PDB file of C-alpha atoms in Angstrom:
ATOM      1  CA  MET A 260     144.024  78.905  81.468  1.00 55.00           C
ATOM      2  CA  ALA A 261     146.158  81.527  79.753  1.00 55.00           C
ATOM      3  CA  GLU A 262     143.022  83.270  78.494  1.00 58.00           C
ATOM      4  CA  LYS A 263     141.620  83.483  82.030  1.00 56.00           C
ATOM      5  CA  GLU A 264     144.878  84.992  83.327  1.00 57.00           C
ATOM      6  CA  THR A 265     144.810  87.552  80.514  1.00 55.00           C
ATOM      7  CA  GLU A 266     141.218  88.454  81.402  1.00 55.00           C
ATOM      8  CA  LYS A 267     142.198  88.926  85.052  1.00 56.00           C
ATOM      9  CA  GLN A 268     145.044  91.216  84.041  1.00 57.00           C
ATOM     10  CA  THR A 269     142.807  93.354  81.826  1.00 58.00           C
ATOM     11  CA  ASP A 270     140.271  93.619  84.661  1.00 66.00           C
ATOM     12  CA  LYS A 271     142.790  95.423  86.849  1.00 70.00           C
ATOM     13  CA  LYS A 272     142.016  99.073  87.393  1.00 71.00           C
ATOM     14  CA  VAL A 273     144.603 101.391  85.884  1.00 77.00           C
ATOM     15  CA  SER A 274     144.853 104.950  87.174  1.00 82.00           C
ATOM     16  CA  ASP A 275     144.637 107.800  84.693  1.00 89.00           C
ATOM     17  CA  TYR A 276     146.775 109.924  87.034  1.00 89.00           C
ATOM     18  CA  GLU A 277     149.715 110.282  84.653  1.00 92.00           C
ATOM     19  CA  GLU A 278     147.497 111.186  81.719  1.00 94.00           C
ATOM     20  CA  VAL A 279     145.660 113.863  83.714  1.00 93.00           C
ATOM     21  CA  VAL A 280     148.910 115.235  85.155  1.00 95.00           C
ATOM     22  CA  ASN A 281     150.324 115.565  81.636  1.00 96.00           C
ATOM     23  CA  GLU A 282     147.233 117.424  80.425  1.00 96.00           C
ATOM     24  CA  VAL A 283     147.240 119.825  83.372  1.00 95.00           C
ATOM     25  CA  ALA A 284     151.001 120.355  83.096  1.00 97.00           C
ATOM     26  CA  GLU A 285     150.657 121.284  79.413  1.00 97.00           C
ATOM     27  CA  GLU A 286     147.976 123.821  80.285  1.00 97.00           C
ATOM     28  CA  LEU A 287     150.147 125.271  83.057  1.00 97.00           C
ATOM     29  CA  LEU A 288     153.150 125.477  80.716  1.00 97.00           C
ATOM     30  CA  ALA A 289     151.058 127.437  78.224  1.00 97.00           C
ATOM     31  CA  GLN A 290     149.926 129.849  80.938  1.00 97.00           C
ATOM     32  CA  LEU A 291     153.474 130.257  82.238  1.00 97.00           C
ATOM     33  CA  ALA A 292     154.643 131.076  78.710  1.00 95.00           C
ATOM     34  CA  PHE A 293     151.871 133.451  77.689  1.00 96.00           C
ATOM     35  CA  SER A 294     150.520 135.054  80.893  1.00 97.00           C
ATOM     36  CA  ASP A 295     151.021 138.785  81.235  1.00 97.00           C
ATOM     37  CA  ASP A 296     153.736 140.125  83.480  1.00 98.00           C
ATOM     38  CA  GLY A 297     152.455 140.282  87.041  1.00 96.00           C
ATOM     39  CA  SER A 298     149.831 137.553  86.616  1.00 96.00           C
ATOM     40  CA  VAL A 299     148.708 135.123  89.300  1.00 95.00           C
ATOM     41  CA  ILE A 300     147.879 131.847  87.568  1.00 96.00           C
ATOM     42  CA  GLU A 301     144.746 130.621  89.308  1.00 93.00           C
ATOM     43  CA  MET A 302     144.555 127.077  87.934  1.00 93.00           C
ATOM     44  CA  PHE A 303     144.470 125.034  91.093  1.00 91.00           C
ATOM     45  CA  GLU A 304     141.284 126.064  92.829  1.00 86.00           C
ATOM     46  CA  ALA A 305     139.685 123.928  95.524  1.00 78.00           C
ATOM     47  CA  GLY A 306     137.230 124.118  98.370  1.00 71.00           C
ATOM     48  CA  ASN A 307     138.511 121.221 100.440  1.00 70.00           C
ATOM     49  CA  TYR A 308     141.690 119.326 101.157  1.00 67.00           C
ATOM     50  CA  ASP A 309     141.165 116.370  98.841  1.00 76.00           C
ATOM     51  CA  PRO A 310     144.471 114.438  99.013  1.00 80.00           C
ATOM     52  CA  TRP A 311     144.093 113.075  95.466  1.00 83.00           C
ATOM     53  CA  GLN A 312     143.644 116.587  94.186  1.00 83.00           C
ATOM     54  CA  LEU A 313     146.787 117.691  96.012  1.00 84.00           C
ATOM     55  CA  PHE A 314     148.790 114.858  94.419  1.00 87.00           C
ATOM     56  CA  LEU A 315     147.509 115.911  91.011  1.00 90.00           C
ATOM     57  CA  PHE A 316     148.354 119.589  91.572  1.00 90.00           C
ATOM     58  CA  PHE A 317     151.833 118.776  92.852  1.00 92.00           C
ATOM     59  CA  GLY A 318     152.577 116.422  89.960  1.00 94.00           C
ATOM     60  CA  ALA A 319     151.392 118.901  87.341  1.00 95.00           C
ATOM     61  CA  VAL A 320     153.377 121.808  88.799  1.00 96.00           C
ATOM     62  CA  GLU A 321     156.511 119.669  89.005  1.00 96.00           C
ATOM     63  CA  LYS A 322     156.193 118.429  85.412  1.00 96.00           C
ATOM     64  CA  ALA A 323     155.574 121.937  84.073  1.00 97.00           C
ATOM     65  CA  LEU A 324     158.526 123.458  85.925  1.00 97.00           C
ATOM     66  CA  LEU A 325     160.838 120.697  84.715  1.00 97.00           C
ATOM     67  CA  GLN A 326     160.021 121.767  81.149  1.00 96.00           C
ATOM     68  CA  TYR A 327     159.725 125.527  81.612  1.00 97.00           C
ATOM     69  CA  ARG A 328     162.322 127.695  79.825  1.00 96.00           C
ATOM     70  CA  THR A 329     164.862 124.955  79.183  1.00 95.00           C
ATOM     71  CA  ASP A 330     166.470 126.798  76.278  1.00 94.00           C
ATOM     72  CA  LYS A 331     170.131 127.485  77.053  1.00 92.00           C
ATOM     73  CA  ARG A 332     169.584 131.203  76.450  1.00 92.00           C
ATOM     74  CA  CYS A 333     166.878 131.434  79.105  1.00 95.00           C
ATOM     75  CA  LYS A 334     167.586 132.659  82.613  1.00 96.00           C
ATOM     76  CA  THR A 335     164.934 131.943  85.198  1.00 97.00           C
ATOM     77  CA  VAL A 336     164.464 132.203  88.949  1.00 98.00           C
ATOM     78  CA  TYR A 337     162.010 130.105  90.959  1.00 98.00           C
ATOM     79  CA  ILE A 338     161.051 131.808  94.208  1.00 97.00           C
ATOM     80  CA  GLN A 339     159.545 130.021  97.200  1.00 94.00           C
ATOM     81  CA  VAL A 340     156.964 132.065  99.081  1.00 92.00           C
ATOM     82  CA  PRO A 341     155.667 130.769 102.428  1.00 88.00           C
ATOM     83  CA  PRO A 342     151.905 130.344 102.769  1.00 85.00           C
ATOM     84  CA  GLU A 343     150.176 133.494 103.926  1.00 80.00           C
ATOM     85  CA  GLY A 344     150.241 133.605 107.716  1.00 77.00           C
ATOM     86  CA  LEU A 345     153.294 131.302 107.955  1.00 78.00           C
ATOM     87  CA  ALA A 346     155.988 133.855 107.130  1.00 70.00           C
ATOM     88  CA  THR A 347     158.822 133.312 109.595  1.00 72.00           C
ATOM     89  CA  HIS A 348     162.591 133.797 109.927  1.00 72.00           C
ATOM     90  CA  VAL A 349     163.068 130.154 108.967  1.00 73.00           C
ATOM     91  CA  PRO A 350     160.563 129.182 106.253  1.00 71.00           C
ATOM     92  CA  PRO A 351     158.659 125.971 107.081  1.00 79.00           C
ATOM     93  CA  VAL A 352     159.252 122.788 105.126  1.00 86.00           C
ATOM     94  CA  THR A 353     156.402 122.615 102.616  1.00 89.00           C
ATOM     95  CA  PRO A 354     155.616 120.833  99.340  1.00 90.00           C
ATOM     96  CA  VAL A 355     157.074 123.803  97.435  1.00 93.00           C
ATOM     97  CA  SER A 356     160.374 123.758  99.337  1.00 93.00           C
ATOM     98  CA  THR A 357     160.643 120.019  98.677  1.00 93.00           C
ATOM     99  CA  LEU A 358     159.751 120.537  95.022  1.00 95.00           C
ATOM    100  CA  LEU A 359     162.491 123.131  94.545  1.00 95.00           C
ATOM    101  CA  LYS A 360     165.092 120.782  96.011  1.00 94.00           C
ATOM    102  CA  HIS A 361     163.965 118.096  93.600  1.00 94.00           C
ATOM    103  CA  LEU A 362     164.075 120.499  90.646  1.00 95.00           C
ATOM    104  CA  SER A 363     167.634 121.492  91.535  1.00 93.00           C
ATOM    105  CA  ILE A 364     168.624 117.843  91.130  1.00 95.00           C
ATOM    106  CA  GLU A 365     166.584 117.118  88.011  1.00 96.00           C
ATOM    107  CA  ARG A 366     167.766 120.303  86.280  1.00 97.00           C
ATOM    108  CA  ILE A 367     171.294 120.249  87.670  1.00 96.00           C
ATOM    109  CA  ASP A 368     172.820 121.309  84.337  1.00 96.00           C
ATOM    110  CA  ASP A 369     170.693 124.473  84.288  1.00 96.00           C
ATOM    111  CA  PHE A 370     171.630 125.235  87.887  1.00 95.00           C
ATOM    112  CA  MET A 371     175.324 124.626  87.272  1.00 95.00           C
ATOM    113  CA  ASN A 372     175.283 127.058  84.335  1.00 95.00           C
ATOM    114  CA  ASP A 373     173.238 129.795  86.075  1.00 93.00           C
ATOM    115  CA  ARG A 374     170.287 129.355  83.746  1.00 96.00           C
ATOM    116  CA  LEU A 375     168.007 128.388  86.613  1.00 97.00           C
ATOM    117  CA  GLU A 376     168.294 129.677  90.174  1.00 97.00           C
ATOM    118  CA  THR A 377     166.137 129.843  93.274  1.00 96.00           C
ATOM    119  CA  GLY A 378     165.267 132.322  95.961  1.00 94.00           C
ATOM    120  CA  ARG A 379     162.819 132.658  98.810  1.00 92.00           C
ATOM    121  CA  VAL A 380     160.808 135.243 100.661  1.00 90.00           C
ATOM    122  CA  VAL A 381     161.251 135.471 104.433  1.00 86.00           C
ATOM    123  CA  TYR A 382     159.889 137.635 107.198  1.00 80.00           C
ATOM    124  CA  ASN A 383     162.367 139.555 109.363  1.00 74.00           C
ATOM    125  CA  SER A 384     159.830 140.510 112.079  1.00 73.00           C
ATOM    126  CA  GLN A 385     159.121 143.821 110.333  1.00 79.00           C
ATOM    127  CA  GLU A 386     158.722 143.200 106.627  1.00 81.00           C
ATOM    128  CA  MET A 387     158.841 140.606 103.892  1.00 80.00           C
ATOM    129  CA  MET A 388     162.314 140.304 102.388  1.00 86.00           C
ATOM    130  CA  TYR A 389     163.759 138.459  99.404  1.00 89.00           C
ATOM    131  CA  GLU A 390     166.785 136.187  99.743  1.00 91.00           C
ATOM    132  CA  GLY A 391     168.535 134.377  96.940  1.00 93.00           C
ATOM    133  CA  ALA A 392     169.575 134.756  93.327  1.00 95.00           C
ATOM    134  CA  ASP A 393     169.533 138.142  91.641  1.00 96.00           C
ATOM    135  CA  VAL A 394     166.274 138.508  89.694  1.00 97.00           C
ATOM    136  CA  LYS A 395     167.361 141.515  87.631  1.00 96.00           C
ATOM    137  CA  ASN A 396     166.442 141.020  83.942  1.00 96.00           C
ATOM    138  CA  ARG A 397     165.246 137.481  84.623  1.00 97.00           C
ATOM    139  CA  HIS A 398     161.947 135.679  84.313  1.00 97.00           C
ATOM    140  CA  VAL A 399     160.590 134.841  87.748  1.00 98.00           C
ATOM    141  CA  VAL A 400     158.100 132.166  88.795  1.00 98.00           C
ATOM    142  CA  ILE A 401     156.768 132.651  92.323  1.00 97.00           C
ATOM    143  CA  LEU A 402     155.637 129.399  93.927  1.00 97.00           C
ATOM    144  CA  CYS A 403     153.311 129.294  96.915  1.00 94.00           C
ATOM    145  CA  ASP A 404     151.769 126.194  98.493  1.00 92.00           C
ATOM    146  CA  ILE A 405     148.392 127.770  99.181  1.00 90.00           C
ATOM    147  CA  MET A 406     146.718 131.144  99.231  1.00 90.00           C
ATOM    148  CA  ARG A 407     143.236 132.476  99.824  1.00 88.00           C
ATOM    149  CA  LYS A 408     141.283 133.593  96.762  1.00 85.00           C
ATOM    150  CA  GLY A 409     141.145 137.382  96.576  1.00 84.00           C
ATOM    151  CA  SER A 410     144.216 137.885  98.773  1.00 86.00           C
ATOM    152  CA  ASP A 411     146.711 140.589  97.808  1.00 91.00           C
ATOM    153  CA  TYR A 412     149.552 138.565  99.291  1.00 90.00           C
ATOM    154  CA  LEU A 413     151.125 137.375  96.040  1.00 92.00           C
ATOM    155  CA  ASN A 414     150.612 140.769  94.419  1.00 93.00           C
ATOM    156  CA  GLU A 415     152.845 142.247  97.122  1.00 92.00           C
ATOM    157  CA  ILE A 416     155.523 139.649  96.361  1.00 92.00           C
ATOM    158  CA  ILE A 417     155.199 140.345  92.622  1.00 95.00           C
ATOM    159  CA  SER A 418     155.730 144.048  93.324  1.00 95.00           C
ATOM    160  CA  LEU A 419     158.811 143.141  95.369  1.00 93.00           C
ATOM    161  CA  CYS A 420     160.244 141.273  92.357  1.00 95.00           C
ATOM    162  CA  HIS A 421     159.543 144.230  90.094  1.00 96.00           C
ATOM    163  CA  GLU A 422     161.331 146.500  92.560  1.00 94.00           C
ATOM    164  CA  ASN A 423     164.321 144.188  92.150  1.00 94.00           C
ATOM    165  CA  LYS A 424     164.163 144.680  88.350  1.00 96.00           C
ATOM    166  CA  ALA A 425     162.794 141.278  87.300  1.00 97.00           C
ATOM    167  CA  SER A 426     161.885 141.362  83.603  1.00 97.00           C
ATOM    168  CA  HIS A 427     158.789 139.150  83.842  1.00 98.00           C
ATOM    169  CA  VAL A 428     156.995 137.748  86.876  1.00 98.00           C
ATOM    170  CA  VAL A 429     154.193 135.214  87.286  1.00 98.00           C
ATOM    171  CA  ALA A 430     152.920 133.537  90.445  1.00 97.00           C
ATOM    172  CA  VAL A 431     151.544 130.017  90.847  1.00 96.00           C
ATOM    173  CA  PRO A 432     149.671 129.041  94.026  1.00 95.00           C
ATOM    174  CA  MET A 433     149.731 125.255  94.221  1.00 91.00           C
ATOM    175  CA  MET A 434     146.253 125.457  95.710  1.00 88.00           C
ATOM    176  CA  LEU A 435     143.928 128.432  95.605  1.00 88.00           C
ATOM    177  CA  TRP A 436     141.613 128.231  98.606  1.00 84.00           C
ATOM    178  CA  ASN A 437     138.073 129.279  97.716  1.00 79.00           C
ATOM    179  CA  PRO A 438     135.678 129.046 100.670  1.00 74.00           C
ATOM    180  CA  GLU A 439     132.736 129.436  98.271  1.00 77.00           C
ATOM    181  CA  LEU A 440     133.455 125.969  96.906  1.00 72.00           C
ATOM    182  CA  GLU A 441     133.461 124.315 100.307  1.00 69.00           C
ATOM    183  CA  GLU A 442     130.819 121.653 100.721  1.00 63.00           C
ATOM    184  CA  PRO A 443     128.526 122.311 103.704  1.00 60.00           C
ATOM    185  CA  SER A 444     129.181 119.962 106.577  1.00 55.00           C
ATOM    186  CA  ASP A 445     126.361 118.129 108.361  1.00 51.00           C
ATOM    187  CA  ASN A 446     128.661 117.729 111.316  1.00 50.00           C
ATOM    188  CA  GLU A 447     129.134 121.088 113.017  1.00 44.00           C
ATOM    189  CA  GLY A 448     132.242 119.880 114.804  1.00 44.00           C
ATOM    190  CA  GLN A 449     133.785 118.779 111.524  1.00 43.00           C
ATOM    191  CA  GLY A 450     133.007 122.200 110.058  1.00 40.00           C
ATOM    192  CA  LYS A 451     134.806 123.883 112.931  1.00 36.00           C
ATOM    193  CA  SER A 452     137.732 121.536 112.456  1.00 34.00           C
ATOM    194  CA  ASN A 453     138.009 122.511 108.797  1.00 35.00           C
ATOM    195  CA  GLU A 454     137.779 126.171 109.688  1.00 35.00           C
ATOM    196  CA  GLY A 455     140.797 125.791 111.934  1.00 30.00           C
ATOM    197  CA  HIS A 456     142.945 124.719 108.974  1.00 29.00           C
ATOM    198  CA  ARG A 457     142.236 127.758 106.841  1.00 31.00           C
ATOM    199  CA  LEU A 458     144.752 130.512 106.381  1.00 29.00           C
ATOM    200  CA  SER A 459     143.804 134.044 107.225  1.00 28.00           C
TER     201      SER A 459
END
């Protein structure tokens, strides 16, 4: 009887989610550490809104940022950038805004000692503006939920950080939308529905 119960337990499907997240997070950490100043790290490319893929991307970004520049001599700023086309006076609640709140709790010691700070980009009806911690002489990681492949949006934000004297800037879109990877839809109505979710 015990043998049968053991067999049943071993037959259970075990997700490899954590293993994959760890692998992707390690790759992202390496890119964060070694990418040239002004780089947009295009790791998370997709052509559809696969929820499992989104969970994976979110988990990997979170794990990497929890480990990024934890040395006590490092000073870093994480900046939330609203998705292109959703820039407003009051930034919308997004996965990135939730992630930054979680990071502030998990890395409370770094926040309390000014080693890690946050900021955000907002739109004041005329131009994009930066609000938050001073980025002068600091490493900056720009975080955006989603952007369209080939867009100059994040490059403009990177330039804004350089204007504010940041020493090193990289940007990480949590999902890079690439219409070329989209699977053709047999249902025309479904295709139109998907089109309505894209960002311009």
